[in-house]
Short mmCIF file of N, CA, C and O in Angstrom, two decimals:
data_model
loop_
_atom_site.label_atom_id
_atom_site.label_comp_id
_atom_site.label_asym_id
_atom_site.label_seq_id
_atom_site.Cartn_x
_atom_site.Cartn_y
_atom_site.Cartn_z
N MET Y 1 164.09 124.83 146.14
CA MET Y 1 162.98 124.43 145.32
C MET Y 1 161.92 123.77 146.20
O MET Y 1 162.22 122.95 147.04
N ALA Y 2 160.68 124.14 146.00
CA ALA Y 2 159.58 123.62 146.81
C ALA Y 2 159.24 122.20 146.39
O ALA Y 2 159.27 121.86 145.22
N GLU Y 3 158.91 121.40 147.40
CA GLU Y 3 158.55 120.02 147.13
C GLU Y 3 157.08 119.95 146.71
O GLU Y 3 156.23 120.65 147.26
N ASN Y 4 156.78 119.13 145.73
CA ASN Y 4 155.41 118.95 145.27
C ASN Y 4 154.69 118.05 146.27
O ASN Y 4 154.99 116.87 146.38
N LEU Y 5 153.75 118.61 147.01
CA LEU Y 5 153.04 117.85 148.04
C LEU Y 5 152.11 116.80 147.46
O LEU Y 5 151.71 115.87 148.15
N TYR Y 6 151.73 116.96 146.20
CA TYR Y 6 150.76 116.04 145.60
C TYR Y 6 151.45 114.94 144.80
O TYR Y 6 150.79 114.10 144.22
N ALA Y 7 152.77 114.94 144.75
CA ALA Y 7 153.48 113.96 143.95
C ALA Y 7 153.47 112.58 144.60
O ALA Y 7 153.51 111.58 143.92
N SER Y 8 153.42 112.51 145.91
CA SER Y 8 153.42 111.21 146.58
C SER Y 8 152.06 110.97 147.22
O SER Y 8 151.39 111.89 147.66
N THR Y 9 151.70 109.72 147.26
CA THR Y 9 150.41 109.35 147.84
C THR Y 9 150.53 107.97 148.45
O THR Y 9 151.39 107.17 148.06
N ASN Y 10 149.69 107.67 149.41
CA ASN Y 10 149.70 106.34 149.99
C ASN Y 10 148.73 105.40 149.27
O ASN Y 10 148.63 104.24 149.61
N VAL Y 11 148.03 105.92 148.27
CA VAL Y 11 147.12 105.10 147.48
C VAL Y 11 147.92 104.47 146.35
O VAL Y 11 148.62 105.15 145.61
N SER Y 12 147.82 103.17 146.23
CA SER Y 12 148.58 102.49 145.18
C SER Y 12 148.04 102.87 143.81
O SER Y 12 146.83 102.98 143.60
N GLN Y 13 148.95 103.11 142.89
CA GLN Y 13 148.58 103.49 141.53
C GLN Y 13 148.45 102.24 140.68
O GLN Y 13 149.31 101.36 140.72
N THR Y 14 147.38 102.16 139.94
CA THR Y 14 147.19 101.01 139.06
C THR Y 14 147.17 101.49 137.62
O THR Y 14 146.73 102.60 137.32
N VAL Y 15 147.62 100.65 136.77
CA VAL Y 15 147.61 100.94 135.34
C VAL Y 15 146.70 99.92 134.69
O VAL Y 15 146.86 98.70 134.90
N ASP Y 16 145.72 100.40 133.93
CA ASP Y 16 144.80 99.50 133.25
C ASP Y 16 145.56 98.77 132.16
O ASP Y 16 146.10 99.37 131.24
N LYS Y 17 145.60 97.46 132.30
CA LYS Y 17 146.37 96.67 131.34
C LYS Y 17 145.53 96.26 130.13
O LYS Y 17 146.04 95.63 129.23
N LYS Y 18 144.27 96.64 130.12
CA LYS Y 18 143.40 96.28 129.01
C LYS Y 18 143.51 97.36 127.94
O LYS Y 18 142.89 98.41 128.03
N LEU Y 19 144.29 97.10 126.95
CA LEU Y 19 144.53 98.07 125.88
C LEU Y 19 143.24 98.39 125.13
O LEU Y 19 143.01 99.54 124.76
N GLU Y 20 142.38 97.41 124.97
CA GLU Y 20 141.13 97.64 124.24
C GLU Y 20 140.25 98.66 124.96
O GLU Y 20 139.61 99.49 124.33
N THR Y 21 140.20 98.58 126.27
CA THR Y 21 139.40 99.53 127.05
C THR Y 21 139.91 100.94 126.86
O THR Y 21 139.15 101.88 126.63
N ARG Y 22 141.23 101.11 126.95
CA ARG Y 22 141.80 102.45 126.76
C ARG Y 22 141.55 102.96 125.35
O ARG Y 22 141.25 104.12 125.15
N LYS Y 23 141.69 102.09 124.35
CA LYS Y 23 141.45 102.52 122.97
C LYS Y 23 140.01 102.97 122.79
O LYS Y 23 139.73 103.96 122.13
N PHE Y 24 139.07 102.24 123.39
CA PHE Y 24 137.66 102.59 123.26
C PHE Y 24 137.39 103.97 123.84
O PHE Y 24 136.78 104.83 123.22
N PHE Y 25 137.83 104.21 125.08
CA PHE Y 25 137.54 105.48 125.72
C PHE Y 25 138.36 106.63 125.17
O PHE Y 25 137.93 107.77 125.22
N ASN Y 26 139.54 106.37 124.65
CA ASN Y 26 140.33 107.44 124.04
C ASN Y 26 139.67 107.97 122.78
O ASN Y 26 139.77 109.14 122.46
N GLY Y 27 138.97 107.14 122.05
CA GLY Y 27 138.32 107.58 120.82
C GLY Y 27 136.82 107.74 120.95
O GLY Y 27 136.13 107.93 119.96
N HIS Y 28 136.31 107.69 122.18
CA HIS Y 28 134.86 107.71 122.39
C HIS Y 28 134.21 108.99 121.88
O HIS Y 28 133.16 108.96 121.26
N TYR Y 29 134.82 110.14 122.13
CA TYR Y 29 134.21 111.39 121.75
C TYR Y 29 134.84 111.98 120.49
O TYR Y 29 134.56 113.11 120.14
N ILE Y 30 135.68 111.23 119.83
CA ILE Y 30 136.31 111.72 118.62
C ILE Y 30 135.71 110.94 117.45
O ILE Y 30 136.01 109.77 117.25
N GLU Y 31 134.87 111.60 116.73
CA GLU Y 31 134.23 110.97 115.58
C GLU Y 31 134.31 111.95 114.43
O GLU Y 31 133.83 113.08 114.53
N SER Y 32 134.95 111.54 113.36
CA SER Y 32 135.11 112.46 112.25
C SER Y 32 133.88 112.43 111.34
O SER Y 32 133.24 111.39 111.18
N ILE Y 33 133.59 113.57 110.79
CA ILE Y 33 132.48 113.70 109.86
C ILE Y 33 133.05 114.21 108.55
O ILE Y 33 133.72 115.25 108.52
N ASN Y 34 132.84 113.46 107.49
CA ASN Y 34 133.31 113.89 106.18
C ASN Y 34 132.31 114.86 105.58
O ASN Y 34 131.12 114.55 105.50
N VAL Y 35 132.81 116.02 105.16
CA VAL Y 35 131.94 117.06 104.63
C VAL Y 35 132.44 117.47 103.25
O VAL Y 35 133.63 117.73 103.07
N ASN Y 36 131.52 117.52 102.34
CA ASN Y 36 131.83 118.01 101.00
C ASN Y 36 132.06 119.52 101.10
O ASN Y 36 131.26 120.25 101.69
N SER Y 37 133.15 120.01 100.53
CA SER Y 37 133.49 121.44 100.67
C SER Y 37 132.45 122.35 100.03
O SER Y 37 132.18 123.44 100.53
N SER Y 38 131.85 121.91 98.93
CA SER Y 38 130.83 122.75 98.29
C SER Y 38 129.56 122.82 99.15
O SER Y 38 128.92 123.87 99.24
N GLU Y 39 129.20 121.70 99.80
CA GLU Y 39 128.05 121.72 100.70
C GLU Y 39 128.34 122.61 101.91
O GLU Y 39 127.48 123.37 102.35
N HIS Y 40 129.56 122.52 102.44
CA HIS Y 40 129.93 123.35 103.59
C HIS Y 40 129.82 124.82 103.22
O HIS Y 40 129.28 125.63 103.98
N GLN Y 41 130.32 125.19 102.06
CA GLN Y 41 130.27 126.58 101.63
C GLN Y 41 128.83 127.04 101.40
O GLN Y 41 128.47 128.17 101.72
N ALA Y 42 128.00 126.15 100.85
CA ALA Y 42 126.60 126.50 100.61
C ALA Y 42 125.86 126.73 101.93
O ALA Y 42 125.09 127.69 102.06
N VAL Y 43 126.10 125.87 102.92
CA VAL Y 43 125.45 126.01 104.22
C VAL Y 43 125.94 127.28 104.90
O VAL Y 43 125.15 128.06 105.46
N LYS Y 44 127.25 127.53 104.84
CA LYS Y 44 127.79 128.74 105.46
C LYS Y 44 127.23 129.99 104.79
O LYS Y 44 126.89 130.96 105.45
N SER Y 45 127.11 129.98 103.47
CA SER Y 45 126.55 131.12 102.76
C SER Y 45 125.10 131.36 103.16
O SER Y 45 124.66 132.50 103.32
N PHE Y 46 124.35 130.27 103.35
CA PHE Y 46 122.96 130.37 103.79
C PHE Y 46 122.89 131.07 105.14
O PHE Y 46 122.11 132.00 105.34
N PHE Y 47 123.75 130.64 106.08
CA PHE Y 47 123.72 131.23 107.41
C PHE Y 47 124.31 132.64 107.43
O PHE Y 47 123.90 133.46 108.25
N LEU Y 48 125.25 132.94 106.56
CA LEU Y 48 125.75 134.31 106.46
C LEU Y 48 124.64 135.25 106.05
O LEU Y 48 124.51 136.36 106.56
N GLU Y 49 123.82 134.79 105.12
CA GLU Y 49 122.68 135.60 104.67
C GLU Y 49 121.66 135.78 105.80
O GLU Y 49 121.17 136.88 106.02
N LYS Y 50 121.38 134.69 106.52
CA LYS Y 50 120.37 134.75 107.58
C LYS Y 50 120.83 135.57 108.79
O LYS Y 50 120.02 136.18 109.47
N THR Y 51 122.15 135.57 109.06
CA THR Y 51 122.67 136.29 110.23
C THR Y 51 123.22 137.66 109.87
O THR Y 51 123.90 138.29 110.68
N GLN Y 52 122.95 138.12 108.67
CA GLN Y 52 123.42 139.43 108.20
C GLN Y 52 124.93 139.54 108.29
O GLN Y 52 125.48 140.46 108.86
N ASN Y 53 125.62 138.54 107.74
CA ASN Y 53 127.08 138.46 107.62
C ASN Y 53 127.82 138.39 108.96
O ASN Y 53 128.95 138.84 109.07
N ASP Y 54 127.20 137.79 109.97
CA ASP Y 54 127.88 137.53 111.24
C ASP Y 54 128.67 136.23 111.07
O ASP Y 54 128.10 135.13 111.09
N ASN Y 55 129.98 136.35 110.91
CA ASN Y 55 130.82 135.21 110.57
C ASN Y 55 130.87 134.18 111.70
O ASN Y 55 130.79 132.98 111.44
N ASP Y 56 131.00 134.63 112.94
CA ASP Y 56 131.07 133.69 114.07
C ASP Y 56 129.78 132.89 114.22
O ASP Y 56 129.81 131.67 114.39
N ALA Y 57 128.65 133.58 114.14
CA ALA Y 57 127.36 132.89 114.26
C ALA Y 57 127.15 131.92 113.11
O ALA Y 57 126.68 130.79 113.31
N SER Y 58 127.51 132.33 111.90
CA SER Y 58 127.30 131.44 110.76
C SER Y 58 128.21 130.22 110.82
O SER Y 58 127.81 129.13 110.43
N ASN Y 59 129.44 130.38 111.34
CA ASN Y 59 130.32 129.22 111.50
C ASN Y 59 129.74 128.23 112.51
O ASN Y 59 129.74 127.02 112.27
N THR Y 60 129.23 128.74 113.61
CA THR Y 60 128.65 127.88 114.64
C THR Y 60 127.41 127.16 114.11
O THR Y 60 127.24 125.96 114.31
N LEU Y 61 126.54 127.91 113.44
CA LEU Y 61 125.32 127.30 112.89
C LEU Y 61 125.65 126.30 111.79
O LEU Y 61 124.98 125.27 111.68
N THR Y 62 126.67 126.57 111.00
CA THR Y 62 127.08 125.64 109.94
C THR Y 62 127.56 124.33 110.55
O THR Y 62 127.16 123.25 110.12
N ASP Y 63 128.42 124.43 111.57
CA ASP Y 63 128.91 123.22 112.23
C ASP Y 63 127.77 122.44 112.85
O ASP Y 63 127.72 121.20 112.77
N THR Y 64 126.84 123.14 113.47
CA THR Y 64 125.69 122.49 114.10
C THR Y 64 124.83 121.78 113.06
O THR Y 64 124.42 120.63 113.26
N MET Y 65 124.58 122.45 111.95
CA MET Y 65 123.75 121.86 110.90
C MET Y 65 124.41 120.61 110.31
O MET Y 65 123.75 119.60 110.08
N ILE Y 66 125.72 120.66 110.11
CA ILE Y 66 126.42 119.51 109.54
C ILE Y 66 126.42 118.35 110.53
O ILE Y 66 126.24 117.19 110.15
N GLU Y 67 126.58 118.65 111.81
CA GLU Y 67 126.55 117.60 112.83
C GLU Y 67 125.16 116.98 112.93
O GLU Y 67 125.02 115.76 113.06
N ILE Y 68 124.12 117.80 112.85
CA ILE Y 68 122.75 117.27 112.88
C ILE Y 68 122.50 116.39 111.66
O ILE Y 68 121.91 115.32 111.78
N GLY Y 69 122.96 116.83 110.51
CA GLY Y 69 122.80 116.03 109.30
C GLY Y 69 123.47 114.67 109.43
O GLY Y 69 122.93 113.65 109.00
N ALA Y 70 124.66 114.65 110.04
CA ALA Y 70 125.37 113.38 110.23
C ALA Y 70 124.65 112.49 111.24
O ALA Y 70 124.54 111.28 111.04
N MET Y 71 124.15 113.08 112.33
CA MET Y 71 123.45 112.28 113.35
C MET Y 71 122.15 111.71 112.80
O MET Y 71 121.81 110.56 113.07
N GLU Y 72 121.41 112.52 112.06
CA GLU Y 72 120.11 112.11 111.55
C GLU Y 72 120.21 111.36 110.22
O GLU Y 72 119.21 110.88 109.69
N LYS Y 73 121.44 111.32 109.66
CA LYS Y 73 121.67 110.69 108.34
C LYS Y 73 120.77 111.32 107.27
O LYS Y 73 120.09 110.64 106.53
N VAL Y 74 120.77 112.66 107.28
CA VAL Y 74 119.97 113.45 106.35
C VAL Y 74 120.91 114.34 105.55
O VAL Y 74 121.90 114.84 106.08
N ASN Y 75 120.58 114.55 104.29
CA ASN Y 75 121.37 115.45 103.46
C ASN Y 75 121.19 116.88 103.97
O ASN Y 75 120.08 117.36 104.14
N VAL Y 76 122.31 117.54 104.20
CA VAL Y 76 122.29 118.89 104.76
C VAL Y 76 121.61 119.87 103.81
O VAL Y 76 120.91 120.79 104.25
N MET Y 77 121.76 119.67 102.53
CA MET Y 77 121.15 120.58 101.56
C MET Y 77 119.62 120.48 101.60
O MET Y 77 118.94 121.47 101.39
N GLU Y 78 119.10 119.30 101.90
CA GLU Y 78 117.65 119.15 102.05
C GLU Y 78 117.16 119.94 103.27
O GLU Y 78 116.10 120.56 103.24
N LEU Y 79 117.94 119.89 104.35
CA LEU Y 79 117.57 120.65 105.55
C LEU Y 79 117.57 122.14 105.26
O LEU Y 79 116.66 122.87 105.68
N ILE Y 80 118.57 122.60 104.54
CA ILE Y 80 118.66 124.02 104.19
C ILE Y 80 117.47 124.44 103.33
O ILE Y 80 116.89 125.51 103.54
N ASP Y 81 117.10 123.59 102.39
CA ASP Y 81 115.94 123.91 101.54
C ASP Y 81 114.67 124.06 102.37
O ASP Y 81 113.83 124.92 102.09
N LYS Y 82 114.51 123.21 103.39
CA LYS Y 82 113.32 123.29 104.24
C LYS Y 82 113.32 124.53 105.12
O LYS Y 82 112.28 125.03 105.50
N LEU Y 83 114.52 125.03 105.46
CA LEU Y 83 114.63 126.19 106.35
C LEU Y 83 114.74 127.52 105.61
O LEU Y 83 114.80 128.56 106.24
N ARG Y 84 114.75 127.50 104.31
CA ARG Y 84 115.01 128.70 103.53
C ARG Y 84 114.02 129.83 103.81
O ARG Y 84 114.38 131.00 103.87
N GLY Y 85 112.76 129.54 104.02
CA GLY Y 85 111.76 130.58 104.24
C GLY Y 85 111.61 131.01 105.70
O GLY Y 85 110.81 131.89 106.01
N GLU Y 86 112.37 130.42 106.60
CA GLU Y 86 112.24 130.69 108.03
C GLU Y 86 113.12 131.88 108.45
O GLU Y 86 114.09 132.21 107.80
N THR Y 87 112.75 132.49 109.58
CA THR Y 87 113.60 133.54 110.16
C THR Y 87 114.72 132.88 110.95
O THR Y 87 114.65 131.68 111.26
N ILE Y 88 115.73 133.64 111.31
CA ILE Y 88 116.86 133.07 112.06
C ILE Y 88 116.42 132.56 113.42
O ILE Y 88 116.92 131.52 113.88
N ASP Y 89 115.46 133.20 114.05
CA ASP Y 89 114.96 132.72 115.35
C ASP Y 89 114.28 131.36 115.20
O ASP Y 89 114.47 130.46 116.02
N ASP Y 90 113.47 131.22 114.15
CA ASP Y 90 112.80 129.94 113.90
C ASP Y 90 113.82 128.84 113.55
O ASP Y 90 113.65 127.69 113.95
N ILE Y 91 114.86 129.21 112.82
CA ILE Y 91 115.90 128.25 112.46
C ILE Y 91 116.62 127.76 113.72
O ILE Y 91 116.86 126.56 113.88
N GLN Y 92 116.93 128.69 114.62
CA GLN Y 92 117.60 128.30 115.86
C GLN Y 92 116.73 127.38 116.71
O GLN Y 92 117.21 126.40 117.27
N LEU Y 93 115.44 127.66 116.80
CA LEU Y 93 114.53 126.79 117.54
C LEU Y 93 114.46 125.40 116.90
O LEU Y 93 114.42 124.39 117.60
N THR Y 94 114.45 125.37 115.57
CA THR Y 94 114.42 124.09 114.88
C THR Y 94 115.69 123.29 115.15
O THR Y 94 115.63 122.09 115.40
N LEU Y 95 116.84 123.97 115.12
CA LEU Y 95 118.11 123.29 115.38
C LEU Y 95 118.17 122.76 116.82
O LEU Y 95 118.62 121.64 117.06
N ILE Y 96 117.69 123.55 117.78
CA ILE Y 96 117.67 123.11 119.18
C ILE Y 96 116.77 121.88 119.32
O ILE Y 96 117.13 120.91 120.00
N THR Y 97 115.63 121.89 118.67
CA THR Y 97 114.73 120.75 118.73
C THR Y 97 115.37 119.51 118.14
O THR Y 97 115.27 118.41 118.70
N MET Y 98 116.07 119.68 117.02
CA MET Y 98 116.72 118.54 116.37
C MET Y 98 117.87 118.00 117.23
O MET Y 98 118.08 116.79 117.30
N ILE Y 99 118.60 118.88 117.88
CA ILE Y 99 119.68 118.43 118.77
C ILE Y 99 119.09 117.67 119.95
O ILE Y 99 119.61 116.63 120.36
N ASN Y 100 118.00 118.17 120.51
CA ASN Y 100 117.38 117.53 121.68
C ASN Y 100 116.86 116.13 121.37
O ASN Y 100 116.74 115.31 122.27
N GLN Y 101 116.53 115.86 120.12
CA GLN Y 101 116.04 114.53 119.77
C GLN Y 101 117.11 113.46 119.97
O GLN Y 101 116.79 112.30 120.18
N ASN Y 102 118.38 113.86 119.91
CA ASN Y 102 119.47 112.91 120.05
C ASN Y 102 120.15 112.96 121.41
O ASN Y 102 121.13 112.28 121.63
N ARG Y 103 119.64 113.76 122.33
CA ARG Y 103 120.24 113.88 123.66
C ARG Y 103 119.46 113.08 124.66
O ARG Y 103 118.28 112.79 124.49
N LYS Y 104 120.12 112.74 125.74
CA LYS Y 104 119.42 112.07 126.84
C LYS Y 104 118.47 113.08 127.49
O LYS Y 104 118.70 114.28 127.46
N GLN Y 105 117.39 112.60 128.07
CA GLN Y 105 116.37 113.47 128.65
C GLN Y 105 116.91 114.35 129.77
O GLN Y 105 116.39 115.42 130.03
N THR Y 106 117.97 113.93 130.43
CA THR Y 106 118.51 114.72 131.52
C THR Y 106 119.37 115.88 131.05
O THR Y 106 119.72 116.75 131.84
N SER Y 107 119.71 115.92 129.77
CA SER Y 107 120.58 116.98 129.29
C SER Y 107 119.98 117.77 128.14
O SER Y 107 120.69 118.25 127.28
N ILE Y 108 118.67 117.89 128.12
CA ILE Y 108 118.01 118.60 127.04
C ILE Y 108 118.29 120.09 127.13
O ILE Y 108 118.26 120.67 128.21
N LEU Y 109 118.57 120.70 125.99
CA LEU Y 109 118.79 122.13 125.94
C LEU Y 109 117.47 122.85 126.14
O LEU Y 109 116.44 122.42 125.64
N GLY Y 110 117.50 123.95 126.84
CA GLY Y 110 116.27 124.65 127.18
C GLY Y 110 115.92 125.76 126.22
O GLY Y 110 116.75 126.23 125.45
N PHE Y 111 114.70 126.15 126.24
CA PHE Y 111 114.21 127.29 125.50
C PHE Y 111 114.03 128.43 126.51
O PHE Y 111 113.85 128.19 127.69
N SER Y 112 114.08 129.63 126.02
CA SER Y 112 113.97 130.77 126.95
C SER Y 112 112.50 131.07 127.24
O SER Y 112 111.92 132.00 126.73
N THR Y 113 111.90 130.21 128.05
CA THR Y 113 110.52 130.43 128.48
C THR Y 113 110.51 130.44 130.00
O THR Y 113 111.27 129.73 130.64
N SER Y 114 109.65 131.24 130.56
CA SER Y 114 109.57 131.27 132.01
C SER Y 114 108.63 130.17 132.49
O SER Y 114 107.60 129.92 131.89
N ARG Y 115 109.05 129.50 133.55
CA ARG Y 115 108.24 128.43 134.11
C ARG Y 115 107.34 128.99 135.20
O ARG Y 115 107.74 129.85 135.96
N VAL Y 116 106.14 128.48 135.27
CA VAL Y 116 105.20 128.90 136.30
C VAL Y 116 105.42 128.00 137.51
O VAL Y 116 105.30 126.78 137.42
N PRO Y 117 105.78 128.60 138.65
CA PRO Y 117 106.04 127.77 139.84
C PRO Y 117 104.76 127.18 140.41
O PRO Y 117 103.67 127.73 140.26
N ASN Y 118 104.93 126.06 141.06
CA ASN Y 118 103.84 125.39 141.72
C ASN Y 118 103.38 126.26 142.91
O ASN Y 118 104.19 126.62 143.74
N PRO Y 119 102.09 126.61 143.01
CA PRO Y 119 101.62 127.48 144.08
C PRO Y 119 101.90 126.95 145.49
O PRO Y 119 102.18 127.69 146.41
N SER Y 120 101.83 125.60 145.68
CA SER Y 120 102.11 125.10 147.02
C SER Y 120 103.59 125.19 147.38
O SER Y 120 103.92 125.26 148.54
N VAL Y 121 104.46 125.25 146.40
CA VAL Y 121 105.89 125.41 146.68
C VAL Y 121 106.22 126.87 146.91
O VAL Y 121 107.03 127.21 147.77
N VAL Y 122 105.57 127.76 146.17
CA VAL Y 122 105.85 129.20 146.27
C VAL Y 122 105.57 129.72 147.66
O VAL Y 122 106.28 130.58 148.16
N ARG Y 123 104.54 129.22 148.30
CA ARG Y 123 104.18 129.73 149.62
C ARG Y 123 105.27 129.43 150.66
O ARG Y 123 105.32 130.05 151.70
N ASN Y 124 106.15 128.46 150.39
CA ASN Y 124 107.23 128.11 151.32
C ASN Y 124 108.52 128.88 151.06
O ASN Y 124 109.46 128.74 151.81
N ILE Y 125 108.57 129.65 149.99
CA ILE Y 125 109.78 130.38 149.63
C ILE Y 125 109.77 131.75 150.30
O ILE Y 125 108.82 132.50 150.16
N VAL Y 126 110.83 132.03 151.03
CA VAL Y 126 110.96 133.33 151.70
C VAL Y 126 111.79 134.23 150.80
O VAL Y 126 112.88 133.87 150.38
N GLU Y 127 111.30 135.39 150.48
CA GLU Y 127 112.04 136.32 149.62
C GLU Y 127 112.77 137.35 150.43
O GLU Y 127 112.44 137.72 151.49
#
């Protein structure tokens, strides 16, 4: 049987004895959102209609919409009513914008637009 080369180390192992710190970080990214089943079904039906019955896309958009509603403390049905006349592309742009409002500036989701390079930088790039 081969010996595990990574099992031993000369670096002393420490165990964080602060239970409160571990509890905080263990639950840091786990936050439950209570969703009314009828609202969930209504939002999913809305996205099924907009995505022409694409179940995977509608599930993803439904989860995103419910998460945005929870972050913004807005009723999801009100958001759906405002988006009812929009195309799916416009809805996706709206959702991206709403998500970006709650993100740090360094992790903003991008739009598919081409950036115009700085002319003084372009002259230094060898193709």
